[in-house]
Every structure is written in structure tokens, then in C-alpha cells.
Amino acid sequence: MTIEFAGRRSGSLIPAEPGTPYVIEKGMGDRAHLFGDLVTVYAGGPQTENTFNFFTVEGPRGDIIPAHVHPETYEVFYVTQGAVRLFVEDLAGEQTERVLSAGDFGFVPKNCPHAYRIERHHSQIVGVAAGPGGTFERFFETLGTPTDELGLPQRPFVPEPERFATVPRQYDVTFLPGHQWRTGN
């Protein structure tokens, strides 16, 4: 991974300057493979003065995405196709899980541990994150691997376990190794 991906990748259709209107065709945002998923970023910090980001995650039925928390960022999960199981723990430690189907919306406040698992093949989530800590859209290509491919990875890209601890603080993502979900699924 080179530092160029932490800022703006070459060939990106997303303008670096805030205040520039733009349109991006379906699937043509900045893409990265992480686990078995394809993440496509359409807008982020540079375009929104660090107020929000907008991305999609597409993937097959798979394993749970590791538990993590965003200390300064609120996150939205809106399922456009398929089904996704969202695991969330509130600030009091109460855990819940819910299967979200196409059209369902999930909201995770800052500081709430959460994870998700894609339950059906060809599922897609629209994600939006916002908060005083900035945006984390470049996290996906920093932990994962940038790609020009339009589809899912041929083989899942699973980072080495020690890489989870090296995610830069600027992305407001803290992984919670050993976190247990007591919700039963």
C-alpha cells in the first residue's frame, strides 16, 4: 500500500476540490476489495469538507465483518438488495441484532460497537458516515486493496491480523479483537 491511496488515487473520477459538482456512473467510484466484498466510494472528506462520506458495499453471503467502533462517527446502513445482519451494542452494553432486507435502514451512533454479516448472495449496502471526527472512506483501500475491477474479488482479501491494529487514527475505526456477540447468531 502506498501513501497515494490515503489521499486521492490516480484515475479517480471524484474531484479532490470541495464545491465541485460531479456525477459518477453506477460502480465507477473508487473501488477496493476487502474480505469478500467490493467497496465503492462516491464521495468523501475532500468533497464534503469532512462532513460525510457515501459508499456502497457489495458482497456474497459470508463471514461476519469484525466488531469495531467509530469514536467520532455515526454510520448508516441502508440495504438496497439482499439481506444483511447488523449487530450493534449500545452505550449501556445491550446487544441487538437485526436482519435488514432491501429498503431497511440501520443507524449506529458513535461509540457503539457494531459488525455485520451479509446473509444473501448479491447483497448491497449503501453506507453514509458523518461526525465531528471526519470521514473514513479511505479506510477500505488502506486495510483492503484498491482495485479497478467492477466485481467481487476472485478470492477474499483478508488482511493479516496485525494490520487491524495499524489502521491510522484518521479513519476513526477501532477494531475490537475478541469482542463477543451474545445475541445468538
mmCIF file of C-alpha atoms in Angstrom:
data_model
loop_
_atom_site.group_PDB
_atom_site.id
_atom_site.type_symbol
_atom_site.label_atom_id
_atom_site.label_comp_id
_atom_site.label_asym_id
_atom_site.label_seq_id
_atom_site.Cartn_x
_atom_site.Cartn_y
_atom_site.Cartn_z
ATOM 1 C CA MET A 1 0.000 0.000 0.000
ATOM 2 C CA THR A 2 1.402 3.350 -0.944
ATOM 3 C CA ILE A 3 0.526 6.682 0.558
ATOM 4 C CA GLU A 4 -1.131 7.852 -2.698
ATOM 5 C CA PHE A 5 -4.238 5.862 -1.798
ATOM 6 C CA ALA A 6 -4.581 7.606 1.538
ATOM 7 C CA GLY A 7 -5.347 10.815 -0.329
ATOM 8 C CA ARG A 8 -6.636 10.617 -3.870
ATOM 9 C CA ARG A 9 -5.928 7.734 -6.214
ATOM 10 C CA SER A 10 -4.797 8.371 -9.765
ATOM 11 C CA GLY A 11 -7.578 7.921 -12.297
ATOM 12 C CA SER A 12 -10.277 8.770 -9.758
ATOM 13 C CA LEU A 13 -13.484 10.311 -11.097
ATOM 14 C CA ILE A 14 -14.050 12.006 -7.741
ATOM 15 C CA PRO A 15 -12.780 15.603 -7.763
ATOM 16 C CA ALA A 16 -10.380 16.470 -4.960
ATOM 17 C CA GLU A 17 -11.706 20.002 -4.512
ATOM 18 C CA PRO A 18 -14.769 20.744 -2.367
ATOM 19 C CA GLY A 19 -17.525 22.700 -4.065
ATOM 20 C CA THR A 20 -17.135 20.953 -7.441
ATOM 21 C CA PRO A 21 -20.365 19.345 -8.714
ATOM 22 C CA TYR A 22 -19.898 15.934 -10.332
ATOM 23 C CA VAL A 23 -21.719 12.800 -11.456
ATOM 24 C CA ILE A 24 -20.368 9.266 -11.338
ATOM 25 C CA GLU A 25 -21.948 6.364 -13.193
ATOM 26 C CA LYS A 26 -23.014 3.292 -11.248
ATOM 27 C CA GLY A 27 -19.994 1.374 -9.963
ATOM 28 C CA MET A 28 -17.405 3.843 -11.263
ATOM 29 C CA GLY A 29 -16.351 5.375 -7.933
ATOM 30 C CA ASP A 30 -13.074 4.490 -6.234
ATOM 31 C CA ARG A 31 -13.135 0.741 -5.598
ATOM 32 C CA ALA A 32 -11.418 -1.576 -3.128
ATOM 33 C CA HIS A 33 -11.662 -5.244 -2.223
ATOM 34 C CA LEU A 34 -11.854 -6.040 1.473
ATOM 35 C CA PHE A 35 -12.725 -9.527 2.681
ATOM 36 C CA GLY A 36 -15.110 -10.920 0.024
ATOM 37 C CA ASP A 37 -16.636 -7.526 -0.680
ATOM 38 C CA LEU A 38 -16.366 -4.756 -3.238
ATOM 39 C CA VAL A 39 -16.474 -1.284 -1.675
ATOM 40 C CA THR A 40 -17.167 1.674 -3.979
ATOM 41 C CA VAL A 41 -16.645 5.207 -2.681
ATOM 42 C CA TYR A 42 -18.617 8.010 -4.358
ATOM 43 C CA ALA A 43 -17.959 10.950 -2.021
ATOM 44 C CA GLY A 44 -15.793 11.571 0.990
ATOM 45 C CA GLY A 45 -13.901 14.027 3.096
ATOM 46 C CA PRO A 46 -12.328 16.175 0.382
ATOM 47 C CA GLN A 47 -15.656 16.667 -1.401
ATOM 48 C CA THR A 48 -17.730 17.366 1.732
ATOM 49 C CA GLU A 49 -15.269 19.313 3.876
ATOM 50 C CA ASN A 50 -15.042 16.199 6.098
ATOM 51 C CA THR A 51 -18.748 16.241 6.969
ATOM 52 C CA PHE A 52 -19.845 12.871 5.488
ATOM 53 C CA ASN A 53 -18.982 10.085 3.088
ATOM 54 C CA PHE A 54 -21.100 7.952 0.760
ATOM 55 C CA PHE A 55 -20.163 4.437 -0.340
ATOM 56 C CA THR A 56 -21.589 1.056 -1.274
ATOM 57 C CA VAL A 57 -20.560 -2.407 -0.109
ATOM 58 C CA GLU A 58 -21.478 -5.381 -2.275
ATOM 59 C CA GLY A 59 -20.761 -8.940 -1.411
ATOM 60 C CA PRO A 60 -21.707 -12.584 -1.228
ATOM 61 C CA ARG A 61 -23.044 -14.361 1.795
ATOM 62 C CA GLY A 62 -20.070 -14.502 4.097
ATOM 63 C CA ASP A 63 -18.431 -14.270 7.464
ATOM 64 C CA ILE A 64 -19.084 -11.554 9.997
ATOM 65 C CA ILE A 65 -17.119 -8.352 9.489
ATOM 66 C CA PRO A 66 -15.031 -7.902 12.668
ATOM 67 C CA ALA A 67 -16.501 -5.916 15.551
ATOM 68 C CA HIS A 68 -15.368 -2.313 15.548
ATOM 69 C CA VAL A 69 -16.302 1.108 16.832
ATOM 70 C CA HIS A 70 -16.142 4.670 15.488
ATOM 71 C CA PRO A 71 -15.480 7.009 18.442
ATOM 72 C CA GLU A 72 -16.435 10.144 16.495
ATOM 73 C CA THR A 73 -18.532 8.911 13.569
ATOM 74 C CA TYR A 74 -22.194 7.992 13.091
ATOM 75 C CA GLU A 75 -22.853 5.296 10.483
ATOM 76 C CA VAL A 76 -25.883 4.458 8.366
ATOM 77 C CA PHE A 77 -26.636 1.088 6.761
ATOM 78 C CA TYR A 78 -29.283 1.128 4.022
ATOM 79 C CA VAL A 79 -29.787 -2.190 2.244
ATOM 80 C CA THR A 80 -30.650 -1.870 -1.454
ATOM 81 C CA GLN A 81 -30.620 -5.577 -2.306
ATOM 82 C CA GLY A 82 -30.282 -8.860 -0.495
ATOM 83 C CA ALA A 83 -30.038 -9.085 3.277
ATOM 84 C CA VAL A 84 -27.530 -8.034 5.925
ATOM 85 C CA ARG A 85 -27.447 -8.966 9.618
ATOM 86 C CA LEU A 86 -26.462 -5.924 11.684
ATOM 87 C CA PHE A 87 -25.006 -6.448 15.166
ATOM 88 C CA VAL A 88 -24.965 -3.404 17.473
ATOM 89 C CA GLU A 89 -24.120 -2.806 21.127
ATOM 90 C CA ASP A 90 -25.486 0.376 22.707
ATOM 91 C CA LEU A 91 -23.635 2.544 25.201
ATOM 92 C CA ALA A 92 -25.131 0.584 28.111
ATOM 93 C CA GLY A 93 -23.771 -2.718 26.749
ATOM 94 C CA GLU A 94 -27.124 -4.021 25.464
ATOM 95 C CA GLN A 95 -26.610 -6.034 22.291
ATOM 96 C CA THR A 96 -29.097 -6.450 19.479
ATOM 97 C CA GLU A 97 -29.031 -7.911 16.029
ATOM 98 C CA ARG A 98 -31.417 -7.486 13.172
ATOM 99 C CA VAL A 99 -31.636 -8.787 9.627
ATOM 100 C CA LEU A 100 -32.056 -5.870 7.253
ATOM 101 C CA SER A 101 -33.620 -6.573 3.848
ATOM 102 C CA ALA A 102 -33.895 -4.362 0.781
ATOM 103 C CA GLY A 103 -35.296 -0.999 1.861
ATOM 104 C CA ASP A 104 -34.397 -1.423 5.542
ATOM 105 C CA PHE A 105 -32.319 1.187 7.357
ATOM 106 C CA GLY A 106 -29.931 0.783 10.295
ATOM 107 C CA PHE A 107 -28.312 3.561 12.324
ATOM 108 C CA VAL A 108 -25.235 3.135 14.528
ATOM 109 C CA PRO A 109 -24.360 6.059 16.828
ATOM 110 C CA LYS A 110 -20.745 6.922 17.522
ATOM 111 C CA ASN A 111 -19.043 4.828 20.224
ATOM 112 C CA CYS A 112 -21.349 1.840 19.664
ATOM 113 C CA PRO A 113 -19.567 -1.415 18.803
ATOM 114 C CA HIS A 114 -21.016 -2.986 15.689
ATOM 115 C CA ALA A 115 -20.441 -5.576 12.993
ATOM 116 C CA TYR A 116 -22.382 -7.010 10.101
ATOM 117 C CA ARG A 117 -22.683 -10.149 8.031
ATOM 118 C CA ILE A 118 -24.060 -10.387 4.529
ATOM 119 C CA GLU A 119 -26.793 -13.025 4.681
ATOM 120 C CA ARG A 120 -27.658 -13.431 0.970
ATOM 121 C CA HIS A 121 -25.508 -13.546 -2.127
ATOM 122 C CA HIS A 122 -25.534 -10.367 -4.231
ATOM 123 C CA SER A 123 -26.398 -8.098 -1.318
ATOM 124 C CA GLN A 124 -25.632 -4.388 -1.361
ATOM 125 C CA ILE A 125 -25.432 -1.801 1.410
ATOM 126 C CA VAL A 126 -25.381 1.941 0.923
ATOM 127 C CA GLY A 127 -23.282 3.449 3.665
ATOM 128 C CA VAL A 128 -23.108 7.006 4.904
ATOM 129 C CA ALA A 129 -20.894 8.097 7.760
ATOM 130 C CA ALA A 130 -20.684 11.512 9.372
ATOM 131 C CA GLY A 131 -19.436 13.092 12.543
ATOM 132 C CA PRO A 132 -17.029 15.530 14.093
ATOM 133 C CA GLY A 133 -14.142 13.109 13.584
ATOM 134 C CA GLY A 134 -14.266 13.436 9.812
ATOM 135 C CA THR A 135 -14.807 10.611 7.349
ATOM 136 C CA PHE A 136 -13.360 7.125 6.985
ATOM 137 C CA GLU A 137 -13.930 6.193 3.328
ATOM 138 C CA ARG A 138 -10.214 5.730 2.557
ATOM 139 C CA PHE A 139 -10.019 3.115 5.310
ATOM 140 C CA PHE A 140 -11.340 0.474 2.889
ATOM 141 C CA GLU A 141 -8.454 0.769 0.447
ATOM 142 C CA THR A 142 -5.902 1.237 3.234
ATOM 143 C CA LEU A 143 -6.846 -2.008 5.009
ATOM 144 C CA GLY A 144 -8.036 -3.745 1.835
ATOM 145 C CA THR A 145 -6.631 -3.483 -1.647
ATOM 146 C CA PRO A 146 -7.544 -0.858 -4.259
ATOM 147 C CA THR A 147 -8.937 -2.327 -7.480
ATOM 148 C CA ASP A 148 -10.067 -1.223 -10.902
ATOM 149 C CA GLU A 149 -12.261 -4.322 -11.190
ATOM 150 C CA LEU A 150 -16.019 -3.824 -11.158
ATOM 151 C CA GLY A 151 -16.857 -7.121 -9.475
ATOM 152 C CA LEU A 152 -16.223 -9.017 -6.297
ATOM 153 C CA PRO A 153 -12.729 -10.313 -5.626
ATOM 154 C CA GLN A 154 -11.893 -13.699 -7.139
ATOM 155 C CA ARG A 155 -10.518 -14.660 -3.722
ATOM 156 C CA PRO A 156 -11.363 -12.833 -0.493
ATOM 157 C CA PHE A 157 -8.767 -10.272 0.550
ATOM 158 C CA VAL A 158 -8.272 -10.877 4.260
ATOM 159 C CA PRO A 159 -5.639 -8.641 5.845
ATOM 160 C CA GLU A 160 -3.106 -10.146 8.208
ATOM 161 C CA PRO A 161 -4.413 -9.907 11.807
ATOM 162 C CA GLU A 162 -1.683 -7.454 12.840
ATOM 163 C CA ARG A 163 -2.822 -4.988 10.139
ATOM 164 C CA PHE A 164 -6.081 -4.322 12.000
ATOM 165 C CA ALA A 165 -4.111 -2.615 14.760
ATOM 166 C CA THR A 166 -2.285 -0.388 12.263
ATOM 167 C CA VAL A 167 -5.325 1.391 10.815
ATOM 168 C CA PRO A 168 -4.442 5.082 11.012
ATOM 169 C CA ARG A 169 -6.329 7.104 13.642
ATOM 170 C CA GLN A 170 -7.516 9.495 10.949
ATOM 171 C CA TYR A 171 -10.048 6.870 9.836
ATOM 172 C CA ASP A 172 -11.843 6.701 13.210
ATOM 173 C CA VAL A 173 -12.079 2.897 13.076
ATOM 174 C CA THR A 174 -11.020 0.873 16.105
ATOM 175 C CA PHE A 175 -11.257 -2.900 15.857
ATOM 176 C CA LEU A 176 -12.294 -4.843 18.946
ATOM 177 C CA PRO A 177 -10.404 -8.156 18.908
ATOM 178 C CA GLY A 178 -12.134 -10.821 20.940
ATOM 179 C CA HIS A 179 -15.444 -8.922 21.112
ATOM 180 C CA GLN A 180 -18.245 -11.433 21.633
ATOM 181 C CA TRP A 181 -21.782 -11.087 20.326
ATOM 182 C CA ARG A 182 -24.178 -12.651 22.811
ATOM 183 C CA THR A 183 -27.185 -12.357 20.534
ATOM 184 C CA GLY A 184 -27.041 -15.968 19.349
ATOM 185 C CA ASN A 185 -26.341 -15.655 15.623
#
